[in-house]
Phi, psi and omega in degrees: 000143172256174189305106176275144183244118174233194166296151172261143193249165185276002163278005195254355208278331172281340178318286207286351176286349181251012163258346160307306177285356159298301181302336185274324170312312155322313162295277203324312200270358161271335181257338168077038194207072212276046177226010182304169161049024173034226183274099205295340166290343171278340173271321158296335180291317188291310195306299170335324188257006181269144190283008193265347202285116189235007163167143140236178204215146176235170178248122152303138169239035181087055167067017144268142173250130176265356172175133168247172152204179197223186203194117169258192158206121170239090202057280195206020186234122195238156177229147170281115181197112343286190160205091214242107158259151181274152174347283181273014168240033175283148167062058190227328201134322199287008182258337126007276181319302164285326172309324172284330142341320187256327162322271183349326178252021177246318198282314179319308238253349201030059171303133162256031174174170176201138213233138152204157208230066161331134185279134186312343185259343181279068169280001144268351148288346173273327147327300252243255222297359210261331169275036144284355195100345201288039174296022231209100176288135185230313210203132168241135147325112170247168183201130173244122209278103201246037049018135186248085178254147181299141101246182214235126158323205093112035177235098219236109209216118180065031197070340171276145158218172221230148129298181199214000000 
């Protein structure tokens, strides 16, 4: 059977809270950081409630779900946040899949852009988005790391370089 992309529905809501607490987990073990994403179930019941929140989407699987993702919206400006798929359906499409699902719907909305802000260690998420269309560098984060957390070389943007 294949992968259906809908609406997210309110049955879907323990699915998608334990694919959100997959994703912080998932942070954690790229960052070596076991306080990233705080209580990440509390923080999905907090995502829910935010007034920006304008659709989310599941990747269905014969009534399991295997990945969502939202569509925030600010005036005429929409950000993808999250975007999540679980472990063993990654590098499948399905993030693909929603990522065009929710384009699709920036465009319905005629948004004049849409934004999404990968954590700097997720490079097949920056794959993922980026043959999705997401080409357009708009913005970089910087951080002065006041810490002693491991980071990594090898990121090299305008002549500098940064770790990550």
């Amino acid at each position: 059977m294949s992968v259906e992309i809908r609406g997210f529905r309110p049955a879907d809501h323990a699915a998608c809270r334990d694919l959100w607490i997959e994703m912080v987990e998932d942070r954690r073990q790229m960052y070596d950081d076991p306080a990233v994403g705080g209580d990440p179930g509390a923080a999905f019941e907090e995502y829910l409630t935010r007034l920006n929140l304008s659709g989310m989407w599941v990747a269905d699987d014969d009534d399991t779900v295997v990945g969502f993702t939202g569509l925030l919206v600010w005036q005429r400006h929409g950000e993808v946040d999250p975007l999540v798929v679980t472990a063993d359906r990654r590098e499948s499409g399905l993030g693909s899949r929603l990522l065009e699902t929710v384009s699709e719907e920036a465009r319905r909305r005629r948004l004049e852009y849409l934004t999404i802000r990968p954590p700097a260690r997720n490079l097949a998420g920056m794959h993922c988005a980026h043959q999705a269309g997401f080409t357009v560098l708009a913005e970089v984060t910087l951080r002065q790391d006041l810490t002693d957390h491991e980071r990594l070389d090898g990121i090299d943007l305008r002549g500098l370089n940064f770790q990550y």
